[in-house]
């Protein structure tokens, strides 16, 4: 029996290599949730043609980059701030707001809890219910929020459930939080993969609500985690000024800045990604709907959460069966709200998706 180490993440390929004796180059990570189309051809050419930009400092204000982001998200560039990945912005945001009592809606991304703990913040949790497919109950949420909460974090679409809060419910949350002096941070890392993105993204609502900030990055949709480029949109310009004053200068390198200016204009790549992910999402849902031993939750993002219904089979069993084939899925037992009957995986190439489906159907038939 192969030794299993708990809680592998999408970037843990070196650990996988050591434990399972599989070269990391031979592992397909269905856990990292990165666009399977890879870096766009346009971006590859741009970086090659602009290598000389590393000989000079980037613009301290990143004005050109922010303007391109503004066009892409349809927001005023003066309401946009950039950082070394969304992780830097999350950290800065929490440091400056310095919340006393934050509310996390789980299961969700673990980095939020880590940053809040570092800030000495008390954390409360609101658990999404499986019996309503992890949809958010606004009335129950309001009752939880009213209990001395001053900071709310939403991952939308949410990781790992791939569920989303749309504008009608988001307005209710924002109105309630504004009335109760609660700041809302919304992480939209996966929103660009959504079919109905225009009904999910909070960016248009930032014009009306100063009590919120939207964070995004290029790691997942644009398949560029190594460039470390994140950005945020907020209409509270005084707050953005405070972040800028606190953050180190030039945290985005010259190549990442140039790459950002190009990738947000690459409509062919953007549209191809959306078309491909939608097709694979539909294919997975159709095939899994015919398997009686699983329950899946209709995905909004580029990944899907699956509950194992077959007795005697756990997420660990499926993880190990898949990794032997060089396919790395996410064992969701690390999410305390889920346990050992849930797995998550993203959509990769058609060939690799077929390989994973073969493993899943073989175990769960």
Coordinates of N, CA, C and O in Angstrom, one line a residue, residues 47-204:
X47 N 6.5 38.5 -24.6 CA 7.6 38.4 -23.6 C 9.0 38.2 -24.3 O 10.0 38.8 -23.8
X48 N 9.0 37.4 -25.3 CA 10.2 37.2 -26.1 C 10.7 38.5 -26.7 O 11.9 38.9 -26.7
X49 N 9.8 39.3 -27.3 CA 10.1 40.5 -28.0 C 10.5 41.7 -27.0 O 11.1 42.7 -27.5
X50 N 10.1 41.6 -25.8 CA 10.3 42.7 -24.8 C 11.2 42.3 -23.7 O 11.1 43.0 -22.6
X51 N 12.1 41.4 -23.9 CA 13.0 40.9 -22.8 C 13.8 42.1 -22.3 O 14.2 42.1 -21.1
X52 N 14.1 43.1 -23.2 CA 15.0 44.2 -22.7 C 14.3 45.1 -21.7 O 15.1 45.9 -21.1
X53 N 13.0 44.9 -21.4 CA 12.4 45.8 -20.4 C 13.0 45.5 -19.0 O 12.8 46.4 -18.1
X54 N 13.6 44.4 -18.8 CA 14.1 44.1 -17.5 C 15.3 44.9 -17.2 O 15.8 44.9 -16.0
X55 N 15.9 45.7 -18.1 CA 17.0 46.6 -17.9 C 16.6 47.9 -17.2 O 17.5 48.7 -16.9
X56 N 15.3 48.1 -17.1 CA 14.9 49.4 -16.5 C 13.8 49.1 -15.5 O 13.1 48.1 -15.5
X57 N 13.6 50.1 -14.6 CA 12.5 50.0 -13.6 C 11.1 50.2 -14.3 O 11.0 51.0 -15.2
X58 N 10.1 49.5 -13.8 CA 8.8 49.7 -14.4 C 8.2 51.0 -13.9 O 8.8 51.6 -12.9
X59 N 7.2 51.5 -14.5 CA 6.5 52.7 -14.0 C 6.0 52.5 -12.6 O 5.3 51.5 -12.4
X60 N 6.3 53.4 -11.7 CA 6.0 53.2 -10.3 C 4.5 53.1 -10.1 O 4.0 52.4 -9.2
X61 N 3.7 53.8 -11.0 CA 2.3 53.9 -10.8 C 1.6 52.8 -11.7 O 0.4 52.6 -11.6
X62 N 2.3 52.1 -12.6 CA 1.8 51.1 -13.5 C 0.6 51.6 -14.2 O -0.4 50.9 -14.3
X63 N 0.6 52.9 -14.7 CA -0.5 53.5 -15.3 C -1.0 52.8 -16.5 O -2.2 52.6 -16.7
X64 N -0.1 52.5 -17.4 CA -0.5 51.8 -18.7 C -1.2 50.4 -18.4 O -2.2 50.1 -19.0
X65 N -0.6 49.7 -17.4 CA -1.1 48.4 -17.1 C -2.5 48.6 -16.5 O -3.5 47.8 -16.8
X66 N -2.7 49.5 -15.6 CA -4.0 49.7 -14.9 C -5.0 50.2 -15.9 O -6.2 49.8 -15.8
X67 N -4.6 50.9 -16.9 CA -5.6 51.3 -17.9 C -6.1 50.1 -18.8 O -7.3 50.1 -19.1
X68 N -5.2 49.2 -19.1 CA -5.6 48.0 -19.8 C -6.5 47.1 -19.0 O -7.5 46.6 -19.5
X69 N -6.2 47.0 -17.7 CA -7.1 46.3 -16.8 C -8.4 46.9 -16.7 O -9.5 46.3 -16.7
X70 N -8.4 48.3 -16.6 CA -9.7 49.0 -16.6 C -10.6 48.7 -17.8 O -11.8 48.6 -17.7
X71 N -10.0 48.7 -19.0 CA -10.7 48.4 -20.2 C -11.3 47.0 -20.1 O -12.4 46.7 -20.5
X72 N -10.4 46.1 -19.6 CA -10.8 44.7 -19.5 C -12.0 44.4 -18.6 O -12.9 43.7 -18.9
X73 N -12.0 45.1 -17.4 CA -13.0 44.8 -16.4 C -14.1 45.9 -16.5 O -15.1 45.8 -15.7
X74 N -14.0 46.9 -17.4 CA -14.9 48.0 -17.6 C -15.1 48.8 -16.3 O -16.2 49.0 -15.7
X75 N -13.9 49.3 -15.8 CA -13.9 50.1 -14.6 C -12.9 51.2 -14.8 O -11.9 51.1 -15.6
X76 N -13.0 52.3 -14.0 CA -12.1 53.4 -14.1 C -10.7 52.9 -13.6 O -10.6 52.4 -12.5
X77 N -9.7 53.2 -14.3 CA -8.4 52.7 -13.9 C -7.9 53.3 -12.6 O -7.1 52.8 -11.9
X78 N -8.4 54.5 -12.3 CA -8.1 55.1 -11.0 C -8.6 54.4 -9.8 O -8.2 54.6 -8.7
X79 N -9.5 53.5 -10.1 CA -10.1 52.6 -9.0 C -9.4 51.3 -8.9 O -9.9 50.3 -8.3
X80 N -8.3 51.1 -9.6 CA -7.6 49.8 -9.7 C -6.2 49.9 -9.1 O -5.5 50.9 -9.3
X81 N -5.9 48.9 -8.4 CA -4.6 48.8 -7.8 C -4.0 47.5 -8.2 O -4.7 46.5 -8.3
X82 N -2.7 47.4 -8.4 CA -2.0 46.2 -8.8 C -1.1 45.7 -7.7 O -0.6 46.5 -6.9
X83 N -0.8 44.4 -7.7 CA 0.1 43.9 -6.7 C 0.8 42.6 -7.1 O 0.5 42.1 -8.2
X84 N 1.7 42.1 -6.3 CA 2.4 40.9 -6.6 C 1.5 39.6 -6.4 O 1.7 38.9 -5.4
X85 N 0.6 39.4 -7.3 CA -0.4 38.4 -7.1 C -1.5 38.9 -6.2 O -1.3 39.8 -5.4
X86 N -2.6 38.3 -6.2 CA -3.7 38.7 -5.3 C -3.4 38.4 -3.9 O -3.9 39.0 -3.0
X87 N -2.4 37.5 -3.7 CA -2.0 37.1 -2.3 C -1.4 38.3 -1.6 O -1.7 38.6 -0.4
X88 N -0.6 39.1 -2.3 CA -0.1 40.3 -1.6 C -1.2 41.3 -1.3 O -1.2 41.9 -0.2
X89 N -2.1 41.5 -2.2 CA -3.2 42.4 -1.9 C -4.1 42.0 -0.8 O -4.6 42.8 0.0
X90 N -4.4 40.7 -0.7 CA -5.1 40.1 0.4 C -4.4 40.5 1.7 O -5.1 40.9 2.7
X91 N -3.1 40.2 1.8 CA -2.4 40.5 3.0 C -2.4 42.0 3.3 O -2.6 42.3 4.5
X92 N -2.2 42.8 2.4 CA -2.2 44.3 2.6 C -3.5 44.8 3.1 O -3.7 45.6 4.0
X93 N -4.5 44.3 2.4 CA -5.9 44.7 2.7 C -6.2 44.3 4.2 O -6.8 45.2 4.9
X94 N -5.9 43.1 4.6 CA -6.2 42.7 6.0 C -5.3 43.5 7.0 O -5.8 43.9 8.0
X95 N -4.1 43.7 6.6 CA -3.2 44.5 7.5 C -3.8 45.9 7.7 O -3.7 46.5 8.9
X96 N -4.2 46.6 6.7 CA -4.7 48.0 6.8 C -6.1 48.0 7.4 O -6.3 48.9 8.3
X97 N -7.0 47.2 7.1 CA -8.3 47.2 7.7 C -8.2 46.7 9.1 O -9.0 47.1 10.0
X98 N -7.3 45.8 9.4 CA -7.1 45.3 10.7 C -8.4 44.9 11.4 O -8.7 45.4 12.5
X99 N -9.1 44.0 10.8 CA -10.4 43.6 11.4 C -10.3 42.9 12.7 O -9.3 42.2 13.0
X100 N -11.3 43.1 13.6 CA -11.3 42.5 14.9 C -12.1 41.2 14.8 O -11.7 40.2 15.5
X101 N -13.1 41.2 14.0 CA -14.0 40.0 13.9 C -14.4 39.7 12.5 O -15.2 40.5 11.9
X102 N -13.8 38.7 11.9 CA -14.0 38.5 10.5 C -14.9 37.2 10.3 O -14.9 36.3 11.2
X103 N -15.7 37.2 9.2 CA -16.5 36.0 8.9 C -16.1 35.4 7.6 O -15.9 36.1 6.6
X104 N -15.8 34.1 7.7 CA -15.5 33.3 6.5 C -16.6 32.4 6.2 O -17.3 31.8 7.0
X105 N -16.9 32.3 4.9 CA -18.0 31.4 4.4 C -17.3 30.2 3.8 O -16.6 30.2 2.8
X106 N -17.5 29.1 4.5 CA -16.8 27.8 4.2 C -17.7 26.7 3.7 O -18.9 26.7 3.9
X107 N -17.1 25.7 3.1 CA -15.7 25.6 2.9 C -15.1 26.6 1.9 O -15.8 26.9 0.9
X108 N -13.9 27.0 2.1 CA -13.3 28.0 1.2 C -11.8 27.9 1.2 O -11.2 27.1 2.0
X109 N -11.1 28.8 0.5 CA -9.7 28.9 0.3 C -9.0 29.2 1.7 O -9.4 30.1 2.4
X110 N -8.0 28.4 2.0 CA -7.4 28.4 3.3 C -6.5 29.7 3.6 O -6.3 30.0 4.7
X111 N -6.1 30.4 2.5 CA -5.2 31.5 2.7 C -5.8 32.6 3.5 O -5.2 33.4 4.2
X112 N -7.2 32.8 3.3 CA -7.9 33.9 4.1 C -7.7 33.7 5.6 O -7.3 34.6 6.3
X113 N -7.9 32.5 6.1 CA -7.7 32.2 7.5 C -6.3 32.5 8.0 O -6.1 33.0 9.0
X114 N -5.3 32.1 7.1 CA -4.0 32.3 7.5 C -3.7 33.8 7.7 O -3.1 34.2 8.7
X115 N -4.1 34.6 6.7 CA -3.8 36.0 6.8 C -4.5 36.7 8.0 O -4.0 37.6 8.7
X116 N -5.7 36.3 8.2 CA -6.5 36.8 9.4 C -5.8 36.4 10.7 O -5.8 37.2 11.6
X117 N -5.4 35.2 10.8 CA -4.7 34.8 12.0 C -3.4 35.6 12.2 O -3.1 36.0 13.4
X118 N -2.7 35.9 11.2 CA -1.4 36.7 11.3 C -1.8 38.1 11.8 O -0.9 38.7 12.4
X119 N -3.0 38.6 11.5 CA -3.4 39.9 11.9 C -4.0 39.9 13.3 O -4.4 41.0 13.8
X120 N -4.1 38.7 13.9 CA -4.6 38.7 15.2 C -6.1 38.8 15.3 O -6.7 39.2 16.3
X121 N -6.8 38.5 14.2 CA -8.2 38.7 14.1 C -9.0 37.4 14.6 O -8.6 36.3 14.3
X122 N -10.1 37.7 15.2 CA -11.0 36.6 15.6 C -11.8 36.2 14.4 O -12.3 37.0 13.7
X123 N -11.9 34.8 14.1 CA -12.5 34.4 12.9 C -13.8 33.6 13.3 O -13.8 32.7 14.1
X124 N -14.9 33.9 12.7 CA -16.1 33.2 12.8 C -16.4 32.5 11.4 O -15.9 32.9 10.4
X125 N -17.2 31.5 11.5 CA -17.4 30.7 10.2 C -18.9 30.5 10.0 O -19.7 30.3 10.9
X126 N -19.3 30.7 8.7 CA -20.6 30.4 8.2 C -20.5 29.3 7.2 O -19.8 29.4 6.2
X127 N -21.2 28.1 7.5 CA -21.0 26.9 6.7 C -22.1 26.8 5.7 O -23.3 26.8 6.0
X128 N -21.7 26.7 4.4 CA -22.6 26.4 3.3 C -23.2 25.0 3.5 O -22.4 24.1 3.8
X129 N -24.4 24.8 3.2 CA -25.1 23.5 3.5 C -25.1 22.6 2.2 O -25.5 23.1 1.1
X130 N -24.7 21.4 2.4 CA -24.7 20.5 1.3 C -26.1 20.2 0.7 O -26.3 20.0 -0.5
X131 N -27.1 20.1 1.6 CA -28.4 19.7 1.2 C -29.1 20.8 0.3 O -30.1 20.5 -0.3
X132 N -28.5 22.0 0.2 CA -29.0 23.0 -0.8 C -27.9 23.3 -1.8 O -27.8 24.4 -2.3
X133 N -27.0 22.3 -2.0 CA -26.0 22.3 -3.0 C -25.0 23.5 -2.8 O -24.6 24.1 -3.8
X134 N -24.8 23.8 -1.5 CA -23.8 24.9 -1.1 C -24.3 26.2 -1.6 O -23.4 27.1 -1.7
X135 N -25.5 26.4 -1.8 CA -26.1 27.7 -2.2 C -26.2 28.5 -0.8 O -26.4 28.0 0.2
X136 N -26.0 29.9 -0.9 CA -25.9 30.7 0.3 C -27.3 31.1 0.7 O -28.2 31.5 -0.1
X137 N -27.6 30.9 2.0 CA -28.9 31.3 2.6 C -28.7 32.7 3.2 O -28.0 32.9 4.2
X138 N -29.3 33.7 2.6 CA -29.0 35.1 2.9 C -29.6 35.4 4.3 O -28.9 36.1 5.1
X139 N -30.7 34.9 4.7 CA -31.3 35.2 6.0 C -30.4 34.7 7.1 O -30.2 35.3 8.1
X140 N -30.0 33.4 6.9 CA -29.1 32.8 7.9 C -27.8 33.6 8.0 O -27.2 33.8 9.1
X141 N -27.3 34.0 6.9 CA -26.0 34.8 6.8 C -26.1 36.1 7.6 O -25.3 36.4 8.4
X142 N -27.2 36.8 7.4 CA -27.5 38.0 8.1 C -27.5 37.9 9.6 O -26.9 38.7 10.3
X143 N -28.1 36.8 10.0 CA -28.1 36.5 11.5 C -26.7 36.3 12.1 O -26.4 36.7 13.2
X144 N -25.9 35.7 11.2 CA -24.5 35.4 11.7 C -23.7 36.7 11.6 O -22.9 37.0 12.5
X145 N -23.8 37.5 10.6 CA -23.1 38.7 10.4 C -23.3 39.7 11.5 O -22.4 40.4 11.9
X146 N -24.5 39.8 12.0 CA -24.9 40.8 13.0 C -24.1 40.7 14.3 O -24.1 41.6 15.1
X147 N -23.5 39.5 14.5 CA -22.8 39.3 15.7 C -21.4 39.8 15.7 O -20.4 39.1 15.7
X148 N -21.3 41.1 15.8 CA -20.0 41.9 16.0 C -19.0 41.7 14.8 O -17.9 42.0 15.0
X149 N -19.5 41.3 13.7 CA -18.6 41.1 12.5 C -18.3 42.5 11.9 O -19.2 43.3 11.8
X150 N -17.0 42.7 11.6 CA -16.6 44.0 10.9 C -16.0 43.7 9.5 O -15.6 44.7 8.8
X151 N -15.8 42.4 9.2 CA -15.1 42.1 7.9 C -15.6 40.8 7.4 O -15.7 39.8 8.1
X152 N -16.0 40.8 6.1 CA -16.6 39.6 5.5 C -15.8 39.2 4.2 O -15.5 40.1 3.4
X153 N -15.4 38.0 4.1 CA -14.7 37.5 2.9 C -15.6 36.5 2.1 O -16.1 35.6 2.7
X154 N -15.7 36.8 0.8 CA -16.4 36.0 -0.1 C -15.5 35.5 -1.2 O -14.9 36.4 -1.8
X155 N -15.5 34.3 -1.5 CA -14.8 33.7 -2.7 C -15.9 33.4 -3.7 O -16.8 32.6 -3.4
X156 N -15.9 34.1 -4.8 CA -17.0 34.1 -5.8 C -16.6 34.1 -7.2 O -16.1 35.2 -7.7
X157 N -16.7 33.0 -7.9 CA -17.1 31.6 -7.5 C -16.3 31.1 -6.4 O -15.1 31.4 -6.3
X158 N -16.9 30.2 -5.6 CA -16.2 29.7 -4.4 C -15.4 28.5 -4.7 O -15.7 27.6 -5.5
X159 N -14.2 28.4 -4.1 CA -13.3 27.3 -4.1 C -13.4 26.6 -2.7 O -13.1 27.2 -1.7
X160 N -13.9 25.3 -2.6 CA -13.9 24.3 -3.7 C -15.2 23.9 -4.2 O -15.4 23.0 -5.0
X161 N -16.3 24.6 -3.9 CA -17.7 24.2 -4.3 C -18.0 24.5 -5.7 O -18.9 23.9 -6.3
X162 N -17.3 25.5 -6.3 CA -17.6 26.0 -7.7 C -19.0 26.5 -7.8 O -19.6 26.6 -8.9
X163 N -19.5 27.0 -6.7 CA -20.8 27.7 -6.6 C -20.6 29.2 -6.7 O -19.5 29.7 -6.5
X164 N -21.7 30.0 -7.0 CA -21.5 31.4 -7.1 C -22.7 32.2 -6.5 O -23.8 31.7 -6.5
X165 N -22.4 33.4 -6.1 CA -23.4 34.3 -5.6 C -23.7 35.3 -6.7 O -22.8 36.0 -7.1
X166 N -24.9 35.4 -7.2 CA -25.3 36.3 -8.3 C -25.7 37.6 -7.7 O -25.9 37.8 -6.5
X167 N -25.9 38.6 -8.6 CA -26.1 40.0 -8.3 C -27.3 40.2 -7.3 O -27.2 41.1 -6.4
X168 N -28.4 39.5 -7.5 CA -29.6 39.7 -6.6 C -29.2 39.5 -5.2 O -29.5 40.3 -4.3
X169 N -28.5 38.4 -4.9 CA -28.2 38.1 -3.5 C -27.0 38.9 -3.1 O -26.9 39.3 -1.9
X170 N -26.1 39.2 -4.0 CA -24.9 40.0 -3.6 C -25.3 41.4 -3.1 O -24.8 42.0 -2.2
X171 N -26.3 42.0 -3.8 CA -26.8 43.3 -3.4 C -27.4 43.2 -2.0 O -27.2 44.2 -1.2
X172 N -28.1 42.2 -1.7 CA -28.6 42.0 -0.3 C -27.5 42.0 0.7 O -27.6 42.6 1.8
X173 N -26.5 41.3 0.4 CA -25.3 41.2 1.3 C -24.6 42.5 1.5 O -24.3 43.0 2.6
X174 N -24.4 43.2 0.4 CA -23.7 44.5 0.4 C -24.5 45.6 1.1 O -24.0 46.4 1.9
X175 N -25.8 45.6 0.9 CA -26.7 46.5 1.5 C -26.6 46.3 3.0 O -26.5 47.3 3.8
X176 N -26.8 45.1 3.4 CA -26.8 44.7 4.9 C -25.4 45.1 5.5 O -25.4 45.7 6.6
X177 N -24.4 44.8 4.8 CA -23.0 45.1 5.4 C -22.8 46.6 5.4 O -22.2 47.1 6.4
X178 N -23.2 47.3 4.4 CA -23.1 48.8 4.5 C -23.8 49.4 5.7 O -23.3 50.2 6.4
X179 N -25.0 48.9 5.9 CA -25.8 49.4 7.0 C -25.2 49.1 8.4 O -25.5 49.7 9.4
X180 N -24.4 48.0 8.4 CA -23.8 47.6 9.7 C -22.3 47.8 9.7 O -21.6 47.2 10.6
X181 N -21.8 48.7 8.8 CA -20.4 49.1 8.9 C -19.5 47.9 8.8 O -18.5 47.8 9.5
X182 N -19.7 47.0 7.8 CA -18.9 45.9 7.6 C -18.3 46.0 6.2 O -19.0 46.2 5.2
X183 N -17.0 45.7 6.1 CA -16.3 45.8 4.9 C -16.3 44.4 4.2 O -16.1 43.4 4.9
X184 N -16.4 44.4 2.9 CA -16.6 43.1 2.2 C -15.4 42.9 1.2 O -15.2 43.8 0.3
X185 N -14.7 41.8 1.3 CA -13.7 41.5 0.3 C -14.1 40.3 -0.5 O -14.5 39.3 0.0
X186 N -14.2 40.5 -1.8 CA -14.6 39.5 -2.7 C -13.5 39.0 -3.6 O -12.9 39.8 -4.4
X187 N -13.2 37.7 -3.6 CA -12.1 37.2 -4.4 C -12.7 36.5 -5.6 O -13.5 35.6 -5.5
X188 N -12.4 37.1 -6.8 CA -13.0 36.7 -8.0 C -12.0 35.9 -8.9 O -12.0 36.0 -10.1
X189 N -11.1 35.1 -8.3 CA -10.1 34.4 -9.0 C -10.7 33.6 -10.2 O -10.0 33.5 -11.2
X190 N -11.9 33.0 -10.0 CA -12.4 32.1 -11.0 C -13.6 32.7 -11.8 O -14.2 31.9 -12.6
X191 N -13.9 33.9 -11.6 CA -15.1 34.4 -12.2 C -15.1 34.5 -13.8 O -16.1 34.3 -14.4
X192 N -13.9 34.6 -14.4 CA -13.8 34.7 -15.8 C -14.1 33.3 -16.5 O -14.4 33.3 -17.7
X193 N -14.1 32.2 -15.7 CA -14.5 31.0 -16.3 C -16.0 30.8 -16.3 O -16.5 29.8 -17.0
X194 N -16.8 31.6 -15.7 CA -18.2 31.5 -15.5 C -19.0 31.8 -16.8 O -18.6 32.8 -17.5
X195 N -20.0 31.0 -17.2 CA -20.8 31.3 -18.3 C -21.5 32.6 -18.3 O -21.6 33.3 -19.2
X196 N -22.1 32.9 -17.1 CA -22.8 34.1 -16.9 C -22.1 35.1 -16.0 O -22.6 35.6 -15.0
X197 N -20.8 35.3 -16.4 CA -19.9 36.1 -15.6 C -20.5 37.5 -15.3 O -20.4 38.0 -14.2
X198 N -21.3 38.1 -16.2 CA -21.8 39.4 -16.0 C -22.8 39.5 -14.9 O -23.1 40.6 -14.4
X199 N -23.4 38.3 -14.5 CA -24.4 38.3 -13.4 C -23.7 37.9 -12.1 O -24.4 37.8 -11.1
X200 N -22.4 37.7 -12.1 CA -21.7 37.2 -10.9 C -20.7 38.3 -10.5 O -20.6 38.6 -9.3
X201 N -19.9 38.8 -11.4 CA -18.8 39.7 -11.0 C -19.4 41.0 -10.3 O -20.4 41.6 -10.7
X202 N -18.7 41.3 -9.2 CA -19.0 42.4 -8.4 C -18.5 43.8 -8.9 O -18.9 44.8 -8.5
X203 N -17.6 43.7 -10.0 CA -17.0 44.9 -10.4 C -18.0 46.0 -10.8 O -17.8 47.2 -10.3
X204 N -19.1 45.8 -11.5 CA -20.0 46.9 -11.8 C -20.6 47.5 -10.5 O -21.0 48.7 -10.5

